[in-house]
Short mmCIF file of C-alpha atoms in Angstrom, two decimals:
data_model
loop_
_atom_site.label_atom_id
_atom_site.label_comp_id
_atom_site.label_asym_id
_atom_site.label_seq_id
_atom_site.Cartn_x
_atom_site.Cartn_y
_atom_site.Cartn_z
CA MET A 1 16.52 -10.68 28.26
CA ARG A 2 14.77 -7.65 26.84
CA TYR A 3 13.85 -7.14 23.22
CA ASP A 4 13.40 -4.39 20.69
CA ILE A 5 11.83 -3.93 17.28
CA ASP A 6 13.93 -3.00 14.26
CA ALA A 7 11.97 -0.06 12.88
CA GLN A 8 13.64 -0.47 9.49
CA ARG A 9 12.22 -3.98 9.14
CA VAL A 10 9.04 -4.05 11.17
CA THR A 11 6.11 -1.67 11.40
CA HIS A 12 3.33 -2.24 13.89
CA GLU A 13 0.27 -0.69 15.40
CA ARG A 14 -2.09 -1.57 18.18
CA LEU A 15 -5.70 -0.41 18.11
CA ASN A 16 -7.78 -1.43 21.12
CA GLU A 17 -7.63 -5.22 21.39
CA GLU A 18 -5.90 -5.84 18.06
CA VAL A 19 -2.32 -5.55 16.90
CA LEU A 20 -1.11 -5.53 13.29
CA ILE A 21 2.56 -6.14 12.48
CA ILE A 22 4.20 -5.96 9.06
CA ASN A 23 7.65 -7.24 8.16
CA VAL A 24 8.36 -4.66 5.47
CA VAL A 25 11.35 -6.63 4.20
CA SER A 26 9.64 -9.97 3.64
CA GLY A 27 6.15 -8.60 3.05
CA ALA A 28 4.64 -10.98 5.60
CA TYR A 29 2.16 -9.57 8.03
CA TYR A 30 0.79 -10.73 11.34
CA SER A 31 -2.29 -10.03 13.38
CA GLY A 32 -3.34 -11.00 16.85
CA SER A 33 -5.54 -9.91 19.70
CA GLY A 34 -6.15 -10.50 23.40
CA SER A 35 -3.12 -11.72 25.32
CA PHE A 36 -0.93 -11.55 22.22
CA ALA A 37 -1.68 -7.85 21.75
CA ASP A 38 -0.82 -7.23 25.39
CA LEU A 39 2.38 -9.24 25.17
CA TRP A 40 3.42 -7.36 22.03
CA SER A 41 2.77 -4.02 23.71
CA LEU A 42 4.90 -4.98 26.69
CA LEU A 43 7.77 -6.29 24.55
CA ALA A 44 7.70 -3.09 22.50
CA GLN A 45 8.01 -1.12 25.74
CA GLY A 46 11.08 -3.12 26.74
CA ALA A 47 9.67 -5.93 28.85
CA SER A 48 11.72 -9.04 29.49
CA THR A 49 10.03 -12.44 29.49
CA GLU A 50 9.78 -12.27 33.27
CA ASP A 51 8.47 -8.69 33.25
CA ALA A 52 5.77 -9.67 30.73
CA ALA A 53 4.77 -12.73 32.75
CA ALA A 54 4.51 -10.71 35.96
CA HIS A 55 2.44 -7.93 34.42
CA LEU A 56 0.17 -10.22 32.41
CA SER A 57 -0.33 -12.40 35.47
CA GLU A 58 -1.67 -9.36 37.29
CA THR A 59 -3.69 -8.16 34.31
CA PHE A 60 -5.39 -11.50 33.63
CA GLY A 61 -5.60 -12.76 37.24
CA GLU A 62 -3.63 -15.91 36.47
CA SER A 63 -0.44 -17.18 38.09
CA ALA A 64 2.86 -16.31 36.43
CA GLU A 65 3.84 -19.98 36.50
CA THR A 66 0.74 -20.87 34.49
CA ILE A 67 1.18 -18.27 31.79
CA LEU A 68 4.98 -18.31 31.48
CA PRO A 69 5.24 -21.28 29.05
CA GLY A 70 2.84 -19.65 26.57
CA ILE A 71 4.70 -16.37 26.80
CA ARG A 72 8.04 -18.08 26.19
CA ASP A 73 6.63 -19.92 23.17
CA SER A 74 5.21 -16.75 21.70
CA ILE A 75 8.45 -14.82 22.19
CA GLY A 76 10.30 -17.67 20.53
CA HIS A 77 8.01 -17.46 17.51
CA LEU A 78 8.44 -13.68 17.31
CA LEU A 79 12.23 -14.06 17.40
CA ALA A 80 12.12 -16.77 14.74
CA LYS A 81 10.02 -14.57 12.47
CA GLY A 82 12.42 -11.66 12.93
CA LEU A 83 9.74 -9.43 14.43
CA ILE A 84 11.69 -8.76 17.62
CA ARG A 85 15.37 -9.06 18.41
CA GLU A 86 17.29 -9.53 21.60
CA ALA A 87 18.41 -6.27 23.19
CA PRO A 88 20.54 -7.19 26.22
CA ASP A 89 21.56 -3.59 26.84
CA ARG A 90 18.04 -2.21 26.88
CA GLU A 91 17.04 -0.83 30.24
CA ALA A 92 13.73 -1.41 31.96
CA PRO A 93 11.27 1.47 31.69
CA ASP A 94 9.68 3.06 34.75
CA GLY A 95 6.42 1.17 34.26
CA TRP A 96 4.17 -0.66 31.88
CA SER A 97 1.22 0.66 29.96
CA LEU A 98 -1.62 -1.41 28.53
CA PRO A 99 -4.95 -0.13 27.24
CA ASP A 100 -7.79 -0.18 29.73
CA LEU A 101 -9.95 -2.89 28.16
CA PRO A 102 -12.07 -5.75 29.49
CA ARG A 103 -9.98 -8.96 29.42
CA ALA A 104 -11.28 -12.44 28.79
CA GLU A 105 -9.90 -15.51 30.53
CA TRP A 106 -6.18 -16.08 29.90
CA GLN A 107 -5.30 -17.92 26.73
CA ALA A 108 -1.77 -18.44 25.49
CA PRO A 109 -0.73 -15.66 23.09
CA SER A 110 -1.06 -16.55 19.43
CA PHE A 111 -0.98 -14.69 16.15
CA ALA A 112 -1.90 -15.31 12.53
CA GLU A 113 0.73 -15.05 9.81
CA TYR A 114 0.04 -14.10 6.19
CA THR A 115 2.87 -14.71 3.75
CA ASP A 116 1.34 -14.79 0.29
CA MET A 117 2.61 -11.42 -0.88
CA TRP A 118 6.05 -12.23 -2.23
CA ASP A 119 4.84 -14.77 -4.77
CA LEU A 120 2.38 -12.21 -6.06
CA ILE A 121 4.89 -9.40 -6.24
CA GLN A 122 7.23 -11.42 -8.43
CA LEU A 123 4.61 -11.86 -11.12
CA ASP A 124 5.26 -10.28 -14.46
CA PRO A 125 2.48 -7.66 -14.68
CA ILE A 126 1.84 -8.39 -18.35
CA HIS A 127 2.26 -12.09 -18.84
CA GLU A 128 1.54 -13.79 -15.55
CA VAL A 129 -1.49 -12.02 -14.16
CA GLY A 130 -5.05 -13.21 -14.30
CA GLU A 131 -8.26 -11.38 -15.07
CA ALA A 132 -7.83 -9.32 -11.92
CA GLY A 133 -4.52 -7.86 -13.10
CA TRP A 134 -1.32 -7.35 -11.18
CA PRO A 135 -0.54 -8.25 -8.40
CA PHE A 136 -2.92 -11.17 -8.69
CA ALA A 137 -1.92 -14.45 -10.28
CA PRO A 138 -4.12 -16.48 -12.58
CA PRO A 139 -5.68 -19.45 -10.78
CA GLU A 140 -3.07 -21.93 -12.03
CA HIS A 141 -0.31 -19.94 -10.30
CA ARG A 142 -2.06 -20.01 -6.93
CA THR A 143 -0.98 -22.53 -4.39
CA MET B 1 30.56 10.01 3.96
CA THR B 2 28.84 6.62 4.20
CA ALA B 3 28.21 4.59 1.05
CA PRO B 4 24.42 5.15 1.20
CA ALA B 5 24.89 8.91 1.68
CA ALA B 6 27.40 9.05 -1.16
CA PHE B 7 25.05 7.24 -3.51
CA LEU B 8 22.19 9.56 -2.56
CA ALA B 9 24.40 12.58 -3.19
CA ALA B 10 25.54 11.26 -6.58
CA ILE B 11 22.00 10.57 -7.74
CA GLY B 12 20.87 13.97 -6.48
CA ALA B 13 23.64 15.76 -8.36
CA GLN B 14 22.72 13.91 -11.56
CA ALA B 15 19.05 14.80 -11.11
CA ASP B 16 19.94 18.47 -10.58
CA ALA B 17 22.03 18.55 -13.74
CA LEU B 18 19.35 16.91 -15.87
CA ALA B 19 16.55 19.01 -14.39
CA ALA B 20 18.43 22.15 -15.44
CA GLY B 21 17.86 21.17 -19.06
CA PRO B 22 14.64 20.72 -21.05
CA CYS B 23 12.02 19.03 -18.88
CA PHE B 24 8.35 18.32 -18.50
CA ARG B 25 7.04 19.73 -15.22
CA HIS B 26 3.76 19.24 -13.41
CA ASP B 27 2.68 20.52 -9.97
CA PHE B 28 -0.28 18.93 -8.26
CA GLY B 29 -1.83 18.33 -4.87
CA ILE B 30 -3.07 15.16 -3.20
CA GLY B 31 -4.78 16.13 0.03
CA SER B 32 -2.32 18.21 2.00
CA ALA B 33 0.64 17.01 -0.07
CA GLY B 34 2.01 19.32 -2.75
CA ILE B 35 4.17 17.59 -5.34
CA ARG B 36 6.30 18.75 -8.26
CA VAL B 37 7.14 16.16 -10.91
CA THR B 38 10.05 16.94 -13.23
CA ILE B 39 10.73 14.58 -16.11
CA ALA B 40 13.97 14.96 -18.04
CA ALA B 41 13.20 12.87 -21.10
CA ARG B 42 12.73 13.48 -24.78
CA ASP B 43 9.32 11.85 -24.62
CA ALA B 44 7.41 11.51 -21.35
CA GLY B 45 4.64 9.60 -23.04
CA GLN B 46 1.35 10.07 -21.21
CA VAL B 47 2.89 9.84 -17.77
CA ILE B 48 1.91 13.35 -16.74
CA GLU B 49 -1.64 12.85 -18.05
CA ALA B 50 -2.07 10.16 -15.41
CA LEU B 51 -1.40 12.53 -12.51
CA PRO B 52 -4.03 14.71 -10.82
CA GLU B 53 -4.64 18.25 -12.02
CA THR B 54 -5.47 19.50 -8.52
CA ALA B 55 -3.71 22.82 -8.01
CA THR B 56 -1.16 23.27 -5.27
CA ASP B 57 0.35 26.55 -4.10
CA ALA B 58 3.49 25.13 -2.62
CA PRO B 59 4.87 21.82 -3.87
CA ASP B 60 7.14 20.64 -1.08
CA TRP B 61 8.06 17.23 -2.50
CA GLN B 62 10.13 16.94 -5.65
CA LEU B 63 9.89 13.85 -7.82
CA THR B 64 12.51 13.91 -10.56
CA ALA B 65 12.64 11.25 -13.27
CA TRP B 66 14.78 10.65 -16.32
CA ASP B 67 15.65 7.87 -18.68
CA GLY B 68 18.35 6.63 -20.99
CA ASN B 69 21.35 4.34 -21.05
CA GLU B 70 23.87 6.74 -22.52
CA PRO B 71 26.63 8.43 -20.50
CA GLY B 72 25.28 11.26 -18.38
CA ARG B 73 21.86 9.67 -18.16
CA LEU B 74 22.74 6.26 -16.82
CA PRO B 75 22.67 6.43 -13.00
CA PRO B 76 25.82 5.85 -10.97
CA PRO B 77 26.73 2.15 -10.67
CA ARG B 78 24.61 0.54 -8.00
CA PRO B 79 26.82 -0.17 -5.00
CA TRP B 80 24.82 -3.28 -4.09
CA GLY B 81 24.41 -6.78 -5.40
CA ASP B 82 21.98 -8.02 -8.02
CA THR B 83 19.52 -9.40 -5.48
CA ALA B 84 19.87 -6.75 -2.77
CA HIS B 85 16.39 -5.44 -3.61
CA GLU B 86 14.70 -8.76 -2.92
CA PRO B 87 12.13 -9.65 -1.90
CA LEU B 88 9.94 -6.55 -2.02
CA GLY B 89 12.12 -4.03 -3.87
CA ILE B 90 13.73 -2.09 -1.03
CA VAL B 91 17.53 -2.19 -0.82
CA THR B 92 17.63 -2.41 2.95
CA ALA B 93 21.39 -1.88 3.31
CA PHE B 94 20.98 1.51 1.63
CA SER B 95 17.75 2.50 3.32
CA ASP B 96 17.09 3.99 6.73
CA GLU B 97 14.90 6.68 8.29
CA THR B 98 16.47 9.38 6.12
CA GLN B 99 16.73 7.74 2.71
CA ARG B 100 15.37 4.85 0.69
CA CYS B 101 16.76 2.99 -2.29
CA ALA B 102 14.62 0.58 -4.28
CA TYR B 103 14.45 -1.28 -7.56
CA ASP B 104 11.14 -1.91 -9.29
CA LEU B 105 11.62 -5.11 -11.24
CA HIS B 106 8.47 -4.58 -13.30
CA THR B 107 9.58 -1.27 -14.83
CA GLN B 108 13.31 -1.90 -14.28
CA SER B 109 13.45 1.47 -12.58
CA LEU B 110 15.79 2.66 -9.85
CA ILE B 111 14.18 4.75 -7.11
CA VAL B 112 16.21 6.77 -4.62
CA ALA B 113 14.57 9.04 -2.07
CA ASP B 114 15.99 11.63 0.28
CA LEU B 115 13.21 11.51 2.87
CA ALA B 116 14.62 14.31 4.97
CA GLY B 117 15.06 16.50 1.90
CA ARG B 118 11.60 15.57 0.57
CA ARG B 119 12.92 14.53 -2.76
CA ALA B 120 12.91 11.34 -4.85
CA CYS B 121 14.67 10.43 -8.07
CA THR B 122 13.60 7.71 -10.48
CA TRP B 123 15.57 6.40 -13.43
CA TYR B 124 13.88 4.35 -16.16
CA PRO B 125 15.53 2.68 -19.16
CA GLN B 126 13.01 4.39 -21.48
CA ILE B 127 9.91 6.21 -20.30
CA ALA B 128 8.21 6.40 -23.70
CA THR B 129 8.15 2.62 -24.09
CA LEU B 130 6.79 1.80 -20.65
CA PRO B 131 3.69 -0.39 -20.95
CA ALA B 132 0.37 1.42 -20.71
CA TRP B 133 -0.36 0.08 -17.21
CA ALA B 134 2.90 1.60 -15.94
CA LYS B 135 2.20 4.97 -17.58
CA ALA B 136 -1.25 4.90 -15.99
CA SER B 137 0.15 4.69 -12.45
CA PRO B 138 3.56 6.38 -12.54
CA PHE B 139 5.81 7.04 -9.53
CA ARG B 140 3.69 4.79 -7.34
CA ILE B 141 6.49 4.02 -4.87
CA PRO B 142 8.00 7.51 -4.37
CA LEU B 143 4.50 9.00 -4.34
CA SER B 144 3.58 6.65 -1.50
CA TRP B 145 6.59 7.90 0.46
CA ALA B 146 5.78 11.54 -0.24
CA LEU B 147 2.18 11.03 0.84
CA ALA B 148 3.27 9.25 4.03
CA ASP B 149 5.24 12.37 4.91
CA ARG B 150 1.91 14.22 4.96
CA GLY B 151 0.04 11.59 6.98
CA LEU B 152 -1.57 9.98 3.95
CA GLN B 153 -1.53 6.31 3.01
CA MET B 154 -1.67 5.14 -0.56
CA VAL B 155 -3.90 2.06 -0.74
CA HIS B 156 -4.64 -0.49 -3.42
CA GLY B 157 -8.32 0.05 -3.96
CA ALA B 158 -10.96 1.88 -5.96
CA ALA B 159 -13.06 4.78 -4.72
CA VAL B 160 -16.25 6.46 -5.89
CA SER B 161 -18.40 9.16 -4.35
CA TRP B 162 -22.10 9.89 -4.14
CA GLY B 163 -23.97 12.65 -2.35
CA GLY B 164 -20.87 14.04 -0.70
CA GLY B 165 -19.57 10.74 0.66
CA ALA B 166 -17.29 8.08 -0.76
CA ALA B 167 -16.74 4.34 -0.60
CA LEU B 168 -13.36 2.64 -0.77
CA LEU B 169 -13.59 -0.67 -2.61
CA CYS B 170 -10.97 -3.22 -1.71
CA GLY B 171 -10.70 -6.89 -2.30
CA ASP B 172 -9.05 -9.92 -3.73
CA GLY B 173 -8.16 -10.26 -7.37
CA GLY B 174 -11.20 -10.84 -9.53
CA SER B 175 -13.52 -9.51 -6.87
CA GLY B 176 -14.81 -6.82 -9.21
CA LYS B 177 -13.78 -3.59 -7.54
CA SER B 178 -12.72 -1.87 -10.76
CA THR B 179 -15.84 -3.00 -12.59
CA THR B 180 -18.00 -1.77 -9.72
CA ALA B 181 -16.24 1.59 -9.55
CA LEU B 182 -16.47 2.16 -13.30
CA ALA B 183 -20.12 1.06 -13.44
CA ALA B 184 -20.87 3.51 -10.65
CA ALA B 185 -18.95 6.30 -12.36
CA LEU B 186 -20.84 5.73 -15.61
CA ALA B 187 -24.06 5.91 -13.56
CA GLY B 188 -23.18 9.36 -12.25
CA PHE B 189 -21.00 8.70 -9.19
CA GLY B 190 -17.86 10.75 -8.69
CA TYR B 191 -14.73 8.86 -9.74
CA VAL B 192 -11.76 9.00 -7.36
CA GLY B 193 -9.78 6.06 -8.71
CA ASP B 194 -9.96 2.39 -9.62
CA ASP B 195 -6.52 1.09 -8.65
CA TYR B 196 -4.62 3.23 -6.15
CA CYS B 197 -6.03 6.00 -3.97
CA ALA B 198 -4.71 7.96 -0.98
CA VAL B 199 -6.50 7.86 2.34
CA ASP B 200 -6.34 10.06 5.40
CA SER B 201 -7.38 7.69 8.18
CA ALA B 202 -7.55 10.49 10.75
CA ALA B 203 -9.85 12.75 8.76
CA LEU B 204 -11.48 9.76 7.00
CA ARG B 205 -11.01 11.18 3.51
CA VAL B 206 -10.00 9.57 0.23
CA HIS B 207 -8.02 11.39 -2.46
CA MET B 208 -7.40 10.81 -6.15
CA VAL B 209 -3.87 9.72 -7.04
CA TYR B 210 -4.30 8.87 -10.72
CA ARG B 211 -6.90 10.09 -13.20
CA THR B 212 -6.77 6.83 -15.10
CA ALA B 213 -8.73 3.61 -15.30
CA LYS B 214 -7.66 0.08 -16.17
CA VAL B 215 -10.16 -2.11 -17.95
CA LEU B 216 -10.26 -5.87 -18.33
CA PRO B 217 -11.98 -7.48 -21.33
CA SER B 218 -14.65 -8.81 -18.96
CA THR B 219 -15.31 -5.28 -17.68
CA LEU B 220 -15.51 -3.99 -21.24
CA ARG B 221 -18.12 -6.61 -22.09
CA LEU B 222 -20.25 -5.37 -19.19
CA LEU B 223 -19.50 -1.68 -19.79
CA PRO B 224 -18.96 -1.26 -23.55
CA ALA B 225 -19.23 2.54 -23.27
CA LEU B 226 -15.67 2.54 -21.92
CA GLY B 227 -14.28 1.12 -25.16
CA ARG B 228 -14.06 4.45 -27.00
CA TRP B 229 -11.61 5.84 -24.42
CA ILE B 230 -9.12 2.97 -24.22
CA VAL B 231 -5.69 3.97 -25.54
CA ASN B 232 -4.32 0.47 -26.09
CA PRO B 233 -7.19 -1.59 -27.52
CA ASP B 234 -4.75 -3.57 -29.68
CA ARG B 235 -2.95 -4.77 -26.52
CA MET B 236 -5.92 -6.00 -24.53
CA ALA B 237 -5.15 -9.63 -25.26
CA GLU B 238 -1.96 -9.18 -23.24
CA GLU B 239 -2.63 -6.41 -20.75
CA LYS B 240 -5.40 -4.32 -19.29
CA GLY B 241 -6.93 -1.61 -21.40
CA VAL B 242 -5.96 1.81 -20.09
CA ILE B 243 -7.97 5.04 -20.05
CA PHE B 244 -6.46 8.46 -19.37
CA LEU B 245 -9.57 10.25 -18.17
CA LYS B 246 -10.46 13.70 -19.45
CA PRO B 247 -12.92 16.11 -17.87
CA GLY B 248 -16.36 15.38 -19.26
CA GLN B 249 -15.83 11.67 -19.63
CA LEU B 250 -16.46 10.86 -15.98
CA ASP B 251 -17.06 13.12 -12.97
CA LEU B 252 -13.51 13.23 -11.61
CA VAL B 253 -13.44 13.90 -7.85
CA ALA B 254 -10.16 14.92 -6.22
CA SER B 255 -11.21 14.27 -2.64
CA ALA B 256 -14.23 13.09 -0.65
CA PRO B 257 -15.14 12.06 2.90
CA LEU B 258 -15.02 8.29 3.36
CA ARG B 259 -18.27 6.71 4.50
CA CYS B 260 -17.61 2.98 4.21
CA LEU B 261 -15.34 0.18 3.07
CA ILE B 262 -16.77 -2.12 0.42
CA LEU B 263 -15.53 -5.65 -0.20
CA PRO B 264 -16.91 -6.72 -3.57
CA SER B 265 -17.22 -10.38 -4.45
CA VAL B 266 -19.05 -12.18 -7.22
CA ALA B 267 -22.35 -13.62 -5.94
CA ASP B 268 -22.49 -17.38 -6.39
CA ASP B 269 -26.26 -17.28 -6.78
CA GLY B 270 -26.28 -14.38 -9.23
CA VAL B 271 -28.24 -12.17 -6.84
CA ALA B 272 -26.79 -8.81 -5.87
CA GLY B 273 -26.74 -8.05 -2.16
CA LEU B 274 -25.16 -5.96 0.57
CA VAL B 275 -24.28 -7.45 3.98
CA ARG B 276 -22.19 -6.20 6.87
CA ALA B 277 -18.66 -7.56 7.13
CA THR B 278 -16.06 -7.45 9.88
CA PRO B 279 -13.06 -5.16 10.33
CA ALA B 280 -10.83 -8.25 10.11
CA GLU B 281 -12.20 -8.99 6.65
CA ALA B 282 -11.47 -5.42 5.61
CA ILE B 283 -7.88 -5.63 6.87
CA HIS B 284 -7.24 -8.82 4.97
CA ALA B 285 -8.81 -7.40 1.83
CA LEU B 286 -6.81 -4.18 1.93
CA LEU B 287 -3.46 -4.99 3.48
CA PRO B 288 -1.69 -7.62 1.32
CA SER B 289 -1.90 -5.90 -2.03
CA THR B 290 -1.31 -2.47 -0.48
CA VAL B 291 1.82 -3.62 1.31
CA GLY B 292 2.97 -5.80 -1.56
CA GLY B 293 2.33 -3.18 -4.19
CA LEU B 294 4.11 -0.50 -2.19
CA MET B 295 7.28 -2.39 -1.31
CA GLY B 296 6.27 -3.02 2.28
CA GLY B 297 4.57 0.31 2.88
CA THR B 298 5.77 2.77 5.47
CA ALA B 299 5.85 3.00 9.25
CA GLY B 300 2.34 4.42 9.24
CA THR B 301 0.75 1.71 7.09
CA PRO B 302 -0.50 -0.60 9.91
CA SER B 303 -1.98 2.35 11.76
CA HIS B 304 -3.85 3.70 8.73
CA ILE B 305 -5.30 0.34 7.77
CA LEU B 306 -6.34 -0.56 11.31
CA ARG B 307 -8.02 2.81 11.75
CA LEU B 308 -9.91 2.56 8.46
CA ALA B 309 -11.13 -0.93 9.28
CA ARG B 310 -12.16 0.00 12.82
CA ARG B 311 -13.73 3.41 12.18
CA LEU B 312 -15.71 2.76 9.01
CA PRO B 313 -18.60 0.39 8.44
CA VAL B 314 -17.54 -2.54 6.28
CA TYR B 315 -19.89 -4.16 3.77
CA ARG B 316 -19.57 -7.13 1.50
CA LEU B 317 -21.12 -6.23 -1.84
CA ARG B 318 -22.28 -9.28 -3.75
CA LEU B 319 -21.95 -8.58 -7.44
CA ALA B 320 -24.35 -9.83 -10.07
CA PRO B 321 -24.89 -9.14 -13.78
CA ASP B 322 -27.57 -6.59 -12.85
CA LEU B 323 -25.08 -3.73 -12.46
CA ALA B 324 -27.86 -1.17 -11.92
CA ARG B 325 -28.82 -3.06 -8.77
CA VAL B 326 -25.17 -3.26 -7.69
CA VAL B 327 -24.81 0.50 -8.12
CA ALA B 328 -28.01 1.10 -6.13
CA LEU B 329 -26.64 -1.02 -3.28
CA LEU B 330 -23.38 0.92 -3.35
CA ARG B 331 -25.39 4.14 -3.07
CA ASP B 332 -27.21 2.68 -0.06
CA ALA B 333 -23.93 1.77 1.63
CA ILE B 334 -22.50 5.26 1.20
CA GLY B 335 -25.72 6.78 2.48
CA GLU B 336 -25.62 4.74 5.67
CA GLY B 337 -21.99 5.53 6.54
CA PRO B 338 -20.88 7.73 9.46
#
């Protein structure tokens, strides 16, 4: 299975070892680095799970069998968050491109999620904001 | 014609008809973006006073606004459900790469943009009765789209300049970025903005978007000189005090090279200080309120914010009651930038 990114819902950018992803519909955003940034880059280029495992195995000098479970987990999380979607008709590209960076030892891909925006956006700018003003809630509204 | 295209055409035709009548017009530039605002309303309040006065030879984005609930002024019935704009404001079923539809629940305004035609329309129930904070930062959403078309990113942050360089102050609520920016401006720094600014992350420049300031009671206690300029002092128990800045009050700067990102925070020990911070801290200080305040941002938002955080030195500025010391530290940070 290959995947794609719905440009109307998700914006993303990779800079060196870091990737930043925003779900512009929910307002949640995600950041990750290392193997996650590489996995994201490959998925964005049209890699299947197996393609990503093969290329990352070569890149990180680790067996595909070792890294495949972490890749599957990460892809599952990305699907669940709506950041990628299945694209069964997408064709494989001619090759894969990752930035030429020093790589640390393989660690399963992981990313941080930040989801505090929607609660803030709903605040009434006059009556429910704190000293800082909109879009920041007074302390009693924070969870 | 698809439903989204039909709605865009209907709104555009209504805007054309209203713009042919009596209107307030204002042309201005923000960086490389040239913008013409046309307001078809009996009373535009101080909305135009909030916008930059920077001249532009060729406005290539049209922002048209009107108000009213009577026939001819009420927009076409919205062909979407009551909650279609949730959560961030964008009506996704009527938005794609060529057009955007949005509803701003805070001003109850409808925003429809023809991105390919470089035009946006905004309908308000009544412009003259918008709260002062809304008049002080008008057209925030369509302006952010127009600026994105010119490679600029609107960001939630304050900016001040000194010696030909500028600092962008970004941070959590209550961190003190507005107070710091206004203290610096009163001490002779150039004032670019205290709430929303536009950045060019390729050229590393920051541009003024609004020539206004928003003042909390706590800021006013520290900087009482601002009190004479506040237009809504009777409302400060409920909302921020607002200043529509005039030349001569502060040194208004339309554009300046960015030298650093500043993350203000109140010093627990009461001692002002300046320490280096990480790009990750800058991203997390700048991104949530920028994305949240701009209905998710645009396709270029992640790129702009990553580039700013990676290319500029980031400092945490510890704020203390000695504002003169805080301002001196800010001057040091700008001086040490790239």
